[in-house]
């Protein structure tokens, strides 16, 4: 319990220096690398998001926390067994055109790869055409789109429309702070996930 709390606190407070040691401590206490990610690092990021929302945290703290989390991820990633990394399907992931927010998308990516999916991350500000091309090339089961702004979420509809007009078989899922279930339905997407854990469950359900 102690190692759990300290690692979580270190991420929340953006204390990058001790992150690796604290992660090792949690591993020594018997947690698996995946548990350390899912039960300590990601909940820490979620808490930071809430603190930002309520005005307790500002942008520099948010960025420091994201960096501390990334340090934990890169330390833990190689320790996750190759068994878990065997591919259950391919997901093309992108933040839509005009949008450069990627903290949430990167968490979704991490969770999907840790759950055995082959993730092709196209990055941020990705044009619709490029997303569709990548999906065709990789024979993707799923196209995952992230958008954080009301001005860019409309690009998700453009991707759905383009995929339909090309007859792409990949299912399309959407997420990101401003996106809702209703919006997803309205634009004809195959699914919506409010967070990274639900994104994994949604992908599992759609790939089956
Ligand atoms: Co910007 N920003 N930002 N920003 N930023 C928001 C989104 C905003 C809500 C802040 C605000 O005004 N209150 C606002 C949008 C307003 C709106 O449209 N409603 C905004 C704005 C306006 C802007 C700029 C225009 C500011 C400016 O320059 N004037 C500019 C835009 C640049 C651009 O994109 N063209 C900008 C820039 C930036 C930074 C660069 C400083 C930085 C981004 C750094 C980065 O991503 N590398 C930034 C940040 C950090 C934020 C806030 C503070 C935090 C976003 C975040 O990372 N949250 C944000 C405020 C907010 O969201 N309340 C804000 C944490 C993250 C873990 O959550 O991304 O929601 P989230 O992801 C979650 C779920 O949504 C879900 O899972 C994740 C994990 O649980 N999810 C998916 C996400 N993608 C998914 C995909 C899925 C499924 C689930 O399927 C594929």
Coordinates of N, CA and C and ligand atoms in Angstrom, one line a residue:
X1 N 0.8 -1.2 0.0 CA 0.0 0.0 0.0 C 0.9 1.3 0.0
X2 N 2.0 1.2 0.8 CA 2.8 2.4 0.9 C 3.4 2.8 -0.5
X3 N 4.0 1.8 -1.2 CA 4.7 2.0 -2.5 C 3.7 2.5 -3.5
X4 N 2.4 2.0 -3.3 CA 1.4 2.4 -4.2 C 1.1 3.9 -4.1
X5 N 0.9 4.3 -2.9 CA 0.6 5.7 -2.6 C 1.7 6.6 -3.0
X6 N 3.0 6.2 -2.7 CA 4.1 7.1 -3.0 C 4.3 7.3 -4.5
X7 N 4.1 6.3 -5.2 CA 4.3 6.4 -6.7 C 3.2 7.3 -7.2
X8 N 2.0 7.0 -6.8 CA 0.8 7.8 -7.2 C 1.1 9.3 -6.9
X9 N 1.5 9.6 -5.6 CA 1.7 11.0 -5.2 C 2.8 11.6 -6.0
X10 N 3.9 10.8 -6.3 CA 5.0 11.4 -7.1 C 4.5 11.8 -8.5
X11 N 3.7 11.0 -9.1 CA 3.2 11.4 -10.4 C 2.3 12.6 -10.3
X12 N 1.4 12.6 -9.3 CA 0.5 13.8 -9.1 C 1.3 15.0 -8.9
X13 N 2.4 15.0 -8.1 CA 3.2 16.1 -7.9 C 4.3 16.4 -8.9
X14 N 4.3 15.6 -9.9 CA 5.3 15.8 -11.0 C 6.7 15.7 -10.5
X15 N 7.0 14.8 -9.5 CA 8.3 14.5 -9.0 C 9.0 13.5 -9.8
X16 N 9.6 13.9 -10.9 CA 10.2 12.9 -11.8 C 11.4 12.2 -11.3
X17 N 12.2 12.8 -10.4 CA 13.5 12.2 -10.0 C 13.4 10.8 -9.4
X18 N 12.4 10.6 -8.5 CA 12.3 9.3 -7.9 C 11.4 8.3 -8.5
X19 N 10.9 8.6 -9.7 CA 9.8 7.8 -10.3 C 10.3 6.3 -10.5
X20 N 11.5 6.2 -11.0 CA 11.9 4.8 -11.3 C 12.1 4.0 -10.0
X21 N 12.7 4.6 -9.0 CA 12.9 3.9 -7.7 C 11.5 3.5 -7.1
X22 N 10.6 4.5 -7.2 CA 9.3 4.2 -6.6 C 8.5 3.1 -7.4
X23 N 8.7 3.1 -8.7 CA 8.1 2.0 -9.5 C 8.7 0.7 -9.1
X24 N 10.0 0.7 -8.9 CA 10.7 -0.6 -8.5 C 10.2 -1.1 -7.2
X25 N 10.0 -0.1 -6.3 CA 9.5 -0.4 -5.0 C 8.1 -1.1 -5.0
X26 N 7.3 -0.5 -5.9 CA 6.0 -1.1 -6.1 C 6.1 -2.5 -6.7
X27 N 7.0 -2.7 -7.6 CA 7.2 -4.1 -8.2 C 7.7 -5.0 -7.1
X28 N 8.6 -4.6 -6.3 CA 9.2 -5.4 -5.2 C 8.1 -5.8 -4.2
X29 N 7.1 -4.9 -4.0 CA 6.0 -5.2 -3.1 C 5.0 -6.2 -3.7
X30 N 5.3 -6.6 -4.9 CA 4.5 -7.7 -5.5 C 3.5 -7.3 -6.6
X31 N 3.5 -6.0 -7.0 CA 2.6 -5.6 -8.0 C 3.2 -6.0 -9.4
X32 N 2.4 -6.4 -10.4 CA 2.9 -6.6 -11.7 C 3.1 -5.3 -12.4
X33 N 4.0 -5.2 -13.4 CA 4.2 -3.9 -14.1 C 2.9 -3.3 -14.6
X34 N 2.0 -4.2 -15.1 CA 0.7 -3.7 -15.7 C -0.2 -3.2 -14.5
X35 N -0.1 -3.8 -13.4 CA -0.9 -3.3 -12.2 C -0.4 -1.9 -11.8
X36 N 1.0 -1.8 -11.8 CA 1.5 -0.5 -11.4 C 1.0 0.6 -12.3
X37 N 1.0 0.3 -13.6 CA 0.4 1.3 -14.6 C -1.0 1.5 -14.4
X38 N -1.8 0.5 -14.3 CA -3.3 0.6 -14.3 C -3.8 1.1 -12.9
X39 N -3.1 0.7 -11.8 CA -3.7 1.1 -10.5 C -3.0 2.2 -9.8
X40 N -1.8 2.6 -10.4 CA -1.1 3.8 -9.7 C -0.9 4.9 -10.7
X41 N -0.3 4.7 -11.8 CA 0.1 5.8 -12.7 C -1.2 6.4 -13.4
X42 N -2.0 5.6 -13.9 CA -3.2 6.1 -14.6 C -4.2 6.8 -13.7
X43 N -4.5 6.2 -12.5 CA -5.3 6.9 -11.5 C -4.7 8.3 -11.1
X44 N -3.4 8.3 -11.0 CA -2.7 9.6 -10.7 C -3.0 10.6 -11.8
X45 N -2.9 10.2 -13.0 CA -3.2 11.2 -14.1 C -4.6 11.6 -14.1
X46 N -5.5 10.7 -13.8 CA -6.9 11.1 -13.7 C -7.2 12.1 -12.6
X47 N -6.5 11.9 -11.5 CA -6.6 12.8 -10.4 C -6.1 14.2 -10.8
X48 N -5.0 14.2 -11.5 CA -4.4 15.5 -12.0 C -5.4 16.2 -12.9
X49 N -6.0 15.4 -13.8 CA -7.0 16.0 -14.7 C -8.1 16.7 -13.9
X50 N -8.6 16.0 -12.8 CA -9.6 16.6 -12.0 C -9.2 17.8 -11.3
X51 N -7.9 17.8 -10.7 CA -7.4 19.0 -10.0 C -7.3 20.2 -11.0
X52 N -7.0 19.9 -12.2 CA -6.9 20.9 -13.2 C -8.3 21.5 -13.5
X53 N -9.3 20.6 -13.6 CA -10.7 21.1 -13.8 C -11.2 22.0 -12.7
X54 N -10.8 21.7 -11.5 CA -11.3 22.4 -10.4 C -10.5 23.7 -10.1
X55 N -9.4 23.9 -10.8 CA -8.6 25.0 -10.7 C -7.5 24.9 -9.6
X56 N -7.4 23.7 -9.0 CA -6.4 23.5 -8.0 C -5.0 23.4 -8.6
X57 N -4.9 22.9 -9.9 CA -3.7 22.7 -10.6 C -3.7 23.6 -11.9
X58 N -2.6 24.0 -12.3 CA -2.4 24.8 -13.6 C -1.6 24.0 -14.6
X59 N -1.5 24.5 -15.8 CA -0.9 23.8 -16.9 C 0.5 23.3 -16.6
X60 N 1.4 24.1 -16.0 CA 2.8 23.5 -15.7 C 2.7 22.3 -14.9
X61 N 1.8 22.2 -13.9 CA 1.7 21.0 -13.0 C 1.2 19.8 -13.8
X62 N 0.2 20.1 -14.7 CA -0.3 19.1 -15.6 C 0.8 18.5 -16.5
X63 N 1.6 19.3 -17.0 CA 2.7 18.9 -17.9 C 3.7 18.1 -17.1
X64 N 4.1 18.6 -15.9 CA 5.0 17.9 -15.0 C 4.5 16.5 -14.7
X65 N 3.2 16.4 -14.4 CA 2.7 15.1 -14.0 C 2.7 14.2 -15.3
X66 N 2.4 14.7 -16.4 CA 2.4 13.9 -17.6 C 3.8 13.4 -17.9
X67 N 4.8 14.2 -17.6 CA 6.2 13.8 -17.9 C 6.6 12.7 -16.9
X68 N 6.2 12.9 -15.6 CA 6.5 11.9 -14.6 C 5.9 10.6 -15.0
X69 N 4.6 10.6 -15.5 CA 3.9 9.4 -15.8 C 4.6 8.7 -17.0
X70 N 5.1 9.6 -18.0 CA 5.8 9.0 -19.1 C 7.1 8.3 -18.7
X71 N 7.7 8.9 -17.7 CA 8.9 8.2 -17.2 C 8.6 6.9 -16.6
X72 N 7.5 6.8 -15.8 CA 7.1 5.5 -15.3 C 6.8 4.5 -16.4
X73 N 6.0 5.0 -17.4 CA 5.6 4.1 -18.5 C 6.9 3.6 -19.2
X74 N 7.8 4.4 -19.5 CA 9.0 3.9 -20.3 C 9.8 3.0 -19.4
X75 N 9.8 3.1 -18.1 CA 10.5 2.2 -17.2 C 9.8 0.9 -17.2
X76 N 8.5 0.9 -17.2 CA 7.7 -0.3 -16.9 C 7.4 -1.1 -18.2
X77 N 7.3 -0.4 -19.3 CA 6.9 -1.0 -20.6 C 7.8 -2.3 -21.0
X78 N 9.1 -2.2 -20.9 CA 9.9 -3.4 -21.3 C 9.7 -4.6 -20.3
X79 N 9.1 -4.3 -19.2 CA 9.0 -5.4 -18.2 C 7.7 -6.2 -18.4
X80 N 6.8 -5.7 -19.2 CA 5.5 -6.3 -19.5 C 5.7 -7.5 -20.4
X81 N 5.2 -8.7 -19.9 CA 5.5 -9.9 -20.6 C 5.1 -9.9 -22.1
X82 N 6.0 -10.6 -22.9 CA 5.7 -10.6 -24.3 C 4.4 -11.3 -24.6
X83 N 4.0 -12.2 -23.8 CA 2.7 -12.9 -23.9 C 1.6 -11.9 -24.1
X84 N 1.6 -10.9 -23.2 CA 0.6 -9.9 -23.2 C 0.6 -9.0 -24.5
X85 N 1.8 -9.0 -25.1 CA 2.0 -8.1 -26.3 C 1.7 -8.8 -27.6
X86 N 1.3 -10.1 -27.5 CA 0.9 -10.8 -28.7 C -0.4 -10.1 -29.3
X87 N -0.4 -9.8 -30.6 CA -1.5 -9.0 -31.1 C -2.9 -9.6 -31.1
X88 N -3.9 -8.9 -30.6 CA -5.2 -9.3 -30.7 C -6.0 -8.6 -31.8
X89 N -5.3 -7.7 -32.4 CA -5.9 -6.9 -33.5 C -5.1 -5.6 -33.7
X90 N -5.4 -4.9 -34.8 CA -4.7 -3.7 -35.1 C -5.6 -2.4 -34.9
X91 N -5.0 -1.4 -34.2 CA -5.8 -0.2 -34.0 C -4.9 1.0 -34.6
X92 N -5.5 1.7 -35.5 CA -4.9 3.0 -36.0 C -5.4 4.1 -35.1
X93 N -4.5 4.8 -34.5 CA -4.9 5.8 -33.5 C -4.4 7.2 -34.0
X94 N -5.2 8.2 -33.8 CA -4.8 9.6 -34.3 C -5.6 10.7 -33.5
X95 N -4.9 11.8 -33.3 CA -5.6 13.0 -32.9 C -5.9 13.7 -34.2
X96 N -7.2 14.1 -34.3 CA -7.7 14.6 -35.6 C -7.0 15.9 -36.1
X97 N -7.2 16.3 -37.3 CA -6.6 17.5 -37.9 C -7.0 18.7 -37.2
X98 N -6.0 19.6 -37.0 CA -6.2 20.8 -36.3 C -6.0 20.8 -34.8
X99 N -5.8 19.5 -34.3 CA -5.8 19.3 -32.8 C -4.4 18.7 -32.4
X100 N -3.8 19.3 -31.4 CA -2.4 18.8 -31.1 C -2.4 18.2 -29.7
X101 N -3.6 18.0 -29.0 CA -3.6 17.4 -27.7 C -3.4 15.9 -27.8
X102 N -2.4 15.4 -27.0 CA -2.2 14.0 -27.2 C -1.9 13.2 -25.9
X103 N -2.1 13.9 -24.7 CA -1.9 13.2 -23.5 C -2.9 12.0 -23.3
X104 N -4.1 12.3 -23.6 CA -5.2 11.3 -23.4 C -5.0 10.2 -24.5
X105 N -4.7 10.6 -25.7 CA -4.5 9.6 -26.8 C -3.3 8.6 -26.4
X106 N -2.3 9.2 -25.8 CA -1.1 8.4 -25.5 C -1.4 7.4 -24.4
X107 N -2.3 7.8 -23.5 CA -2.7 6.8 -22.4 C -3.6 5.7 -23.0
X108 N -4.5 6.1 -24.0 CA -5.3 5.1 -24.7 C -4.3 4.1 -25.4
X109 N -3.3 4.7 -26.1 CA -2.3 3.9 -26.8 C -1.6 2.9 -25.9
X110 N -1.2 3.4 -24.8 CA -0.4 2.6 -23.8 C -1.3 1.4 -23.3
X111 N -2.5 1.7 -23.0 CA -3.5 0.7 -22.4 C -3.8 -0.3 -23.5
X112 N -4.0 0.1 -24.7 CA -4.3 -0.8 -25.8 C -3.1 -1.8 -26.0
X113 N -1.9 -1.2 -26.1 CA -0.7 -2.1 -26.4 C -0.5 -3.0 -25.2
X114 N -0.7 -2.5 -24.0 CA -0.5 -3.4 -22.8 C -1.6 -4.5 -22.8
X115 N -2.6 -4.3 -23.5 CA -3.7 -5.3 -23.5 C -3.6 -6.1 -24.8
X116 N -2.5 -6.1 -25.5 CA -2.2 -7.0 -26.6 C -2.6 -6.5 -28.0
X117 N -2.9 -5.3 -28.1 CA -3.3 -4.8 -29.5 C -2.1 -4.1 -30.1
X118 N -2.0 -4.3 -31.5 CA -1.0 -3.7 -32.2 C -1.5 -2.3 -32.6
X119 N -0.8 -1.3 -32.0 CA -1.3 0.1 -32.2 C -0.4 0.9 -33.1
X120 N -1.0 1.4 -34.2 CA -0.2 2.3 -35.1 C -0.6 3.7 -34.7
X121 N 0.3 4.5 -34.1 CA 0.0 5.8 -33.7 C 0.4 6.8 -34.7
X122 N -0.5 7.5 -35.3 CA -0.2 8.5 -36.4 C 0.1 9.8 -35.8
X123 N 0.0 10.0 -34.5 CA 0.4 11.3 -33.8 C -0.8 12.3 -33.8
X124 N -0.4 13.6 -33.9 CA -1.4 14.6 -33.7 C -1.6 15.4 -35.0
X125 N -2.7 16.1 -35.1 CA -3.0 17.0 -36.3 C -2.9 16.1 -37.6
X126 N -3.6 15.0 -37.6 CA -3.5 14.1 -38.7 C -4.7 14.3 -39.7
X127 N -4.4 14.5 -40.9 CA -5.4 14.7 -41.9 C -6.3 13.4 -42.2
X128 N -7.5 13.6 -42.5 CA -8.5 12.5 -42.7 C -7.9 11.4 -43.6
X129 N -7.4 11.9 -44.8 CA -6.9 11.1 -45.8 C -5.8 10.1 -45.3
X130 N -4.9 10.7 -44.5 CA -3.8 9.9 -44.0 C -4.3 8.8 -43.0
X131 N -5.3 9.1 -42.3 CA -5.9 8.1 -41.3 C -6.5 6.9 -42.1
X132 N -7.2 7.3 -43.2 CA -7.8 6.2 -44.0 C -6.8 5.4 -44.7
X133 N -5.8 6.1 -45.2 CA -4.7 5.3 -45.9 C -4.0 4.3 -45.0
X134 N -3.7 4.8 -43.7 CA -3.0 4.0 -42.8 C -3.9 2.8 -42.4
X135 N -5.2 3.0 -42.3 CA -6.2 1.9 -42.0 C -6.2 0.9 -43.1
X136 N -6.2 1.3 -44.3 CA -6.2 0.4 -45.5 C -4.9 -0.4 -45.5
X137 N -3.8 0.3 -45.4 CA -2.4 -0.3 -45.4 C -2.2 -1.4 -44.4
X138 N -2.7 -1.1 -43.2 CA -2.5 -2.0 -42.0 C -3.6 -3.0 -41.8
X139 N -4.6 -2.8 -42.7 CA -5.8 -3.7 -42.5 C -6.4 -3.6 -41.1
X140 N -6.5 -2.4 -40.6 CA -6.9 -2.1 -39.2 C -8.3 -2.6 -38.9
X141 N -8.4 -3.2 -37.7 CA -9.7 -3.6 -37.2 C -10.4 -2.4 -36.7
X142 N -9.7 -1.4 -36.1 CA -10.3 -0.3 -35.5 C -9.5 1.0 -35.9
X143 N -10.3 2.1 -36.1 CA -9.7 3.4 -36.2 C -10.1 4.1 -34.9
X144 N -9.1 4.6 -34.2 CA -9.4 5.3 -32.9 C -9.1 6.8 -33.1
X145 N -10.1 7.7 -32.9 CA -9.9 9.1 -33.0 C -10.0 9.8 -31.7
X146 N -9.1 10.8 -31.5 CA -9.1 11.6 -30.3 C -9.3 13.1 -30.7
X147 N -10.1 13.8 -30.0 CA -10.3 15.3 -30.2 C -10.6 15.9 -28.9
X148 N -10.0 17.0 -28.6 CA -10.2 17.7 -27.3 C -10.9 19.0 -27.4
X149 N -11.2 19.4 -28.7 CA -11.8 20.8 -28.8 C -13.1 20.7 -29.6
X150 N -14.0 21.6 -29.3 CA -15.3 21.6 -30.0 C -15.0 22.0 -31.5
X151 N -14.0 22.7 -31.8 CA -13.7 23.1 -33.1 C -13.1 21.9 -34.0
X152 N -12.5 20.9 -33.3 CA -11.9 19.8 -34.1 C -12.7 18.5 -34.0
X153 N -13.6 18.4 -33.1 CA -14.4 17.2 -33.0 C -15.2 16.9 -34.3
X154 N -15.5 18.0 -35.0 CA -16.2 17.8 -36.3 C -15.4 17.1 -37.3
X155 N -14.1 17.1 -37.2 CA -13.2 16.3 -38.1 C -13.4 14.8 -38.0
X156 N -14.0 14.4 -36.8 CA -14.3 13.0 -36.6 C -15.3 12.5 -37.6
X157 N -16.3 13.4 -37.9 CA -17.4 13.1 -38.8 C -16.8 13.0 -40.2
X158 N -15.8 13.9 -40.5 CA -15.2 13.8 -41.9 C -14.5 12.5 -42.1
X159 N -13.8 11.9 -41.0 CA -13.2 10.6 -41.1 C -14.2 9.5 -41.3
X160 N -15.3 9.6 -40.5 CA -16.3 8.6 -40.7 C -16.9 8.6 -42.1
X161 N -17.2 9.8 -42.6 CA -17.8 9.9 -43.9 C -16.8 9.4 -45.0
X162 N -15.5 9.8 -44.9 CA -14.5 9.3 -45.8 C -14.4 7.8 -45.8
X163 N -14.4 7.2 -44.6 CA -14.3 5.8 -44.5 C -15.5 5.1 -45.1
X164 N -16.6 5.7 -44.9 CA -17.9 5.1 -45.5 C -17.8 5.2 -47.1
X165 N -17.4 6.3 -47.6 CA -17.4 6.5 -49.0 C -16.3 5.6 -49.7
X166 N -15.3 5.2 -48.9 CA -14.3 4.3 -49.5 C -14.6 2.8 -49.2
X167 N -15.7 2.6 -48.4 CA -16.0 1.2 -48.0 C -15.0 0.5 -47.1
X168 N -14.4 1.3 -46.2 CA -13.4 0.7 -45.3 C -14.1 -0.1 -44.3
X169 N -13.7 -1.4 -44.0 CA -14.3 -2.2 -43.1 C -14.0 -1.9 -41.6
X170 N -12.9 -1.1 -41.4 CA -12.5 -0.8 -40.0 C -13.6 -0.1 -39.2
X171 N -13.8 -0.5 -37.9 CA -14.8 0.1 -37.1 C -14.1 1.4 -36.6
X172 N -14.9 2.5 -36.3 CA -14.4 3.7 -35.9 C -14.9 4.1 -34.5
X173 N -13.9 4.3 -33.6 CA -14.3 4.7 -32.2 C -13.7 6.1 -31.9
X174 N -14.4 6.8 -31.1 CA -14.0 8.2 -30.8 C -14.0 8.5 -29.3
X175 N -13.1 9.5 -28.9 CA -13.0 9.9 -27.5 C -12.3 11.2 -27.4
X176 N -12.2 11.6 -26.1 CA -11.5 12.9 -25.8 C -12.5 13.8 -25.1
X177 N -12.0 14.7 -24.2 CA -12.8 15.4 -23.3 C -14.1 15.9 -23.8
X178 N -14.2 16.5 -25.0 CA -15.4 17.2 -25.4 C -16.4 16.2 -26.1
X179 N -15.9 15.0 -26.4 CA -16.7 14.0 -27.2 C -17.7 13.3 -26.2
X180 N -18.9 13.1 -26.8 CA -20.0 12.4 -26.0 C -20.5 11.2 -26.8
X181 N -21.2 10.3 -26.1 CA -21.9 9.2 -26.7 C -22.8 9.7 -27.8
X182 N -23.6 10.7 -27.5 CA -24.6 11.2 -28.4 C -23.9 11.7 -29.7
X183 N -22.8 12.4 -29.5 CA -22.1 12.9 -30.7 C -21.6 11.7 -31.5
X184 N -21.0 10.7 -30.8 CA -20.5 9.5 -31.6 C -21.6 8.9 -32.4
X185 N -22.8 8.8 -31.8 CA -24.0 8.2 -32.5 C -24.3 9.1 -33.7
X186 N -24.4 10.4 -33.4 CA -24.8 11.4 -34.5 C -23.9 11.3 -35.7
X187 N -22.6 11.2 -35.5 CA -21.7 11.2 -36.7 C -21.6 9.8 -37.3
X188 N -22.2 8.8 -36.7 CA -22.2 7.4 -37.3 C -20.9 6.6 -36.9
X189 N -20.3 7.0 -35.8 CA -19.1 6.2 -35.3 C -19.6 4.9 -34.7
X190 N -18.7 3.9 -34.6 CA -19.2 2.6 -34.1 C -19.1 2.5 -32.5
X191 N -18.5 3.5 -31.9 CA -18.4 3.5 -30.5 C -17.7 4.7 -29.9
X192 N -18.0 4.9 -28.6 CA -17.4 6.0 -27.8 C -16.9 5.5 -26.5
X193 N -15.8 6.0 -26.1 CA -15.2 5.6 -24.7 C -14.9 6.9 -24.0
X194 N -15.3 7.0 -22.7 CA -15.0 8.2 -21.9 C -13.6 8.2 -21.3
X195 N -13.0 7.0 -21.2 CA -11.6 6.9 -20.7 C -10.9 5.8 -21.3
X196 N -9.6 5.6 -20.9 CA -8.7 4.7 -21.5 C -9.1 3.2 -21.2
X197 N -9.6 3.0 -20.0 CA -10.0 1.6 -19.6 C -11.2 1.2 -20.5
X198 N -12.2 2.1 -20.6 CA -13.4 1.8 -21.4 C -13.0 1.7 -22.9
X199 N -12.0 2.4 -23.3 CA -11.6 2.3 -24.7 C -11.1 0.9 -25.0
X200 N -10.3 0.3 -24.0 CA -9.8 -1.1 -24.2 C -11.0 -2.0 -24.3
X201 N -12.0 -1.9 -23.3 CA -13.1 -2.8 -23.3 C -13.9 -2.7 -24.6
X202 N -14.1 -1.4 -25.1 CA -14.8 -1.2 -26.3 C -14.1 -1.9 -27.5
X203 N -12.8 -1.7 -27.6 CA -12.1 -2.3 -28.7 C -12.2 -3.8 -28.6
X204 N -12.1 -4.4 -27.4 CA -12.2 -5.8 -27.3 C -13.5 -6.3 -27.8
X205 N -14.6 -5.6 -27.4 CA -15.9 -5.9 -27.8 C -16.1 -5.9 -29.4
X206 N -15.6 -4.8 -30.0 CA -15.7 -4.6 -31.4 C -14.9 -5.6 -32.2
X207 N -13.8 -6.0 -31.7 CA -12.9 -6.9 -32.5 C -13.4 -8.3 -32.5
X208 N -14.1 -8.7 -31.4 CA -14.6 -10.0 -31.3 C -15.4 -10.5 -32.5
Ligands
LIG1 CO1 -5.6 22.7 -24.6 N1 -7.5 23.0 -24.6 N2 -5.4 24.1 -26.0 N3 -3.7 22.4 -24.4 N4 -6.0 21.7 -23.0 C1 -8.3 22.1 -23.7 C2 -8.8 20.9 -24.4 C3 -9.5 23.1 -23.3 C4 -10.8 22.4 -22.9 C5 -9.0 24.0 -22.1 C6 -10.0 25.1 -21.7 O1 -10.1 26.1 -22.4 N5 -10.8 24.9 -20.7 C7 -9.7 24.0 -24.6 C8 -10.7 23.5 -25.6 C9 -12.0 24.3 -25.5 C10 -13.0 23.6 -26.3 O2 -12.9 23.5 -27.5 N6 -14.1 23.2 -25.7 C11 -8.2 24.0 -25.1 C12 -7.7 25.0 -26.0 C13 -8.7 26.1 -26.4 C14 -6.4 25.0 -26.4 C15 -5.7 26.0 -27.4 C16 -6.5 26.5 -28.5 C17 -5.2 27.1 -26.5 C18 -4.6 28.3 -27.2 O3 -3.6 28.1 -27.8 N7 -5.3 29.4 -27.2 C19 -4.5 25.2 -27.9 C20 -4.9 24.3 -29.1 C21 -3.8 23.8 -29.9 C22 -4.3 22.9 -31.0 O4 -4.7 21.8 -30.6 N8 -4.4 23.3 -32.2 C23 -4.2 24.3 -26.7 C24 -3.0 23.8 -26.3 C25 -2.7 23.0 -25.2 C26 -1.3 22.5 -24.7 C27 -0.3 22.4 -25.9 C28 -0.8 23.6 -23.8 C29 -1.6 21.3 -23.9 C30 -1.6 20.0 -24.7 C31 -0.3 19.2 -24.5 C32 -0.5 17.8 -25.1 O5 -1.5 17.2 -25.3 N9 0.7 17.3 -25.5 C33 -3.1 21.5 -23.5 C34 -3.8 20.9 -22.5 C35 -2.9 20.0 -21.6 C36 -5.2 21.0 -22.2 C37 -6.0 20.5 -21.1 C38 -5.6 21.4 -19.9 C39 -5.8 19.1 -20.6 C40 -6.0 18.0 -21.7 C41 -5.5 16.7 -21.2 O6 -4.4 16.3 -21.5 N10 -6.2 16.1 -20.3 C42 -7.5 20.7 -21.6 C43 -8.5 21.0 -20.5 C44 -9.4 19.8 -20.3 O7 -9.4 18.8 -21.1 N11 -10.3 19.9 -19.4 C45 -7.3 21.7 -22.7 C46 -5.8 14.8 -19.6 C47 -6.1 13.6 -20.5 C48 -5.7 12.4 -19.7 O8 -7.5 13.6 -20.7 O9 -7.3 14.1 -23.1 O10 -9.6 13.9 -22.0 P1 -8.2 13.5 -22.1 O11 -8.2 11.9 -22.4 C49 -8.9 11.0 -21.6 C50 -10.3 10.7 -22.2 O12 -10.9 11.8 -22.8 C51 -10.2 9.5 -23.1 O13 -9.2 8.8 -22.4 C52 -8.2 9.6 -21.9 C53 -7.7 9.0 -20.6 O14 -8.7 8.7 -19.7 N12 -9.8 9.7 -24.5 C54 -10.2 8.7 -25.4 C55 -9.0 10.6 -25.1 N13 -8.9 10.3 -26.4 C56 -9.6 9.1 -26.6 C57 -9.8 8.3 -27.7 C58 -10.5 7.2 -27.6 C59 -11.1 6.9 -26.4 C60 -10.9 7.6 -25.3 O15 -10.8 6.4 -28.7 C61 -9.9 6.4 -29.8

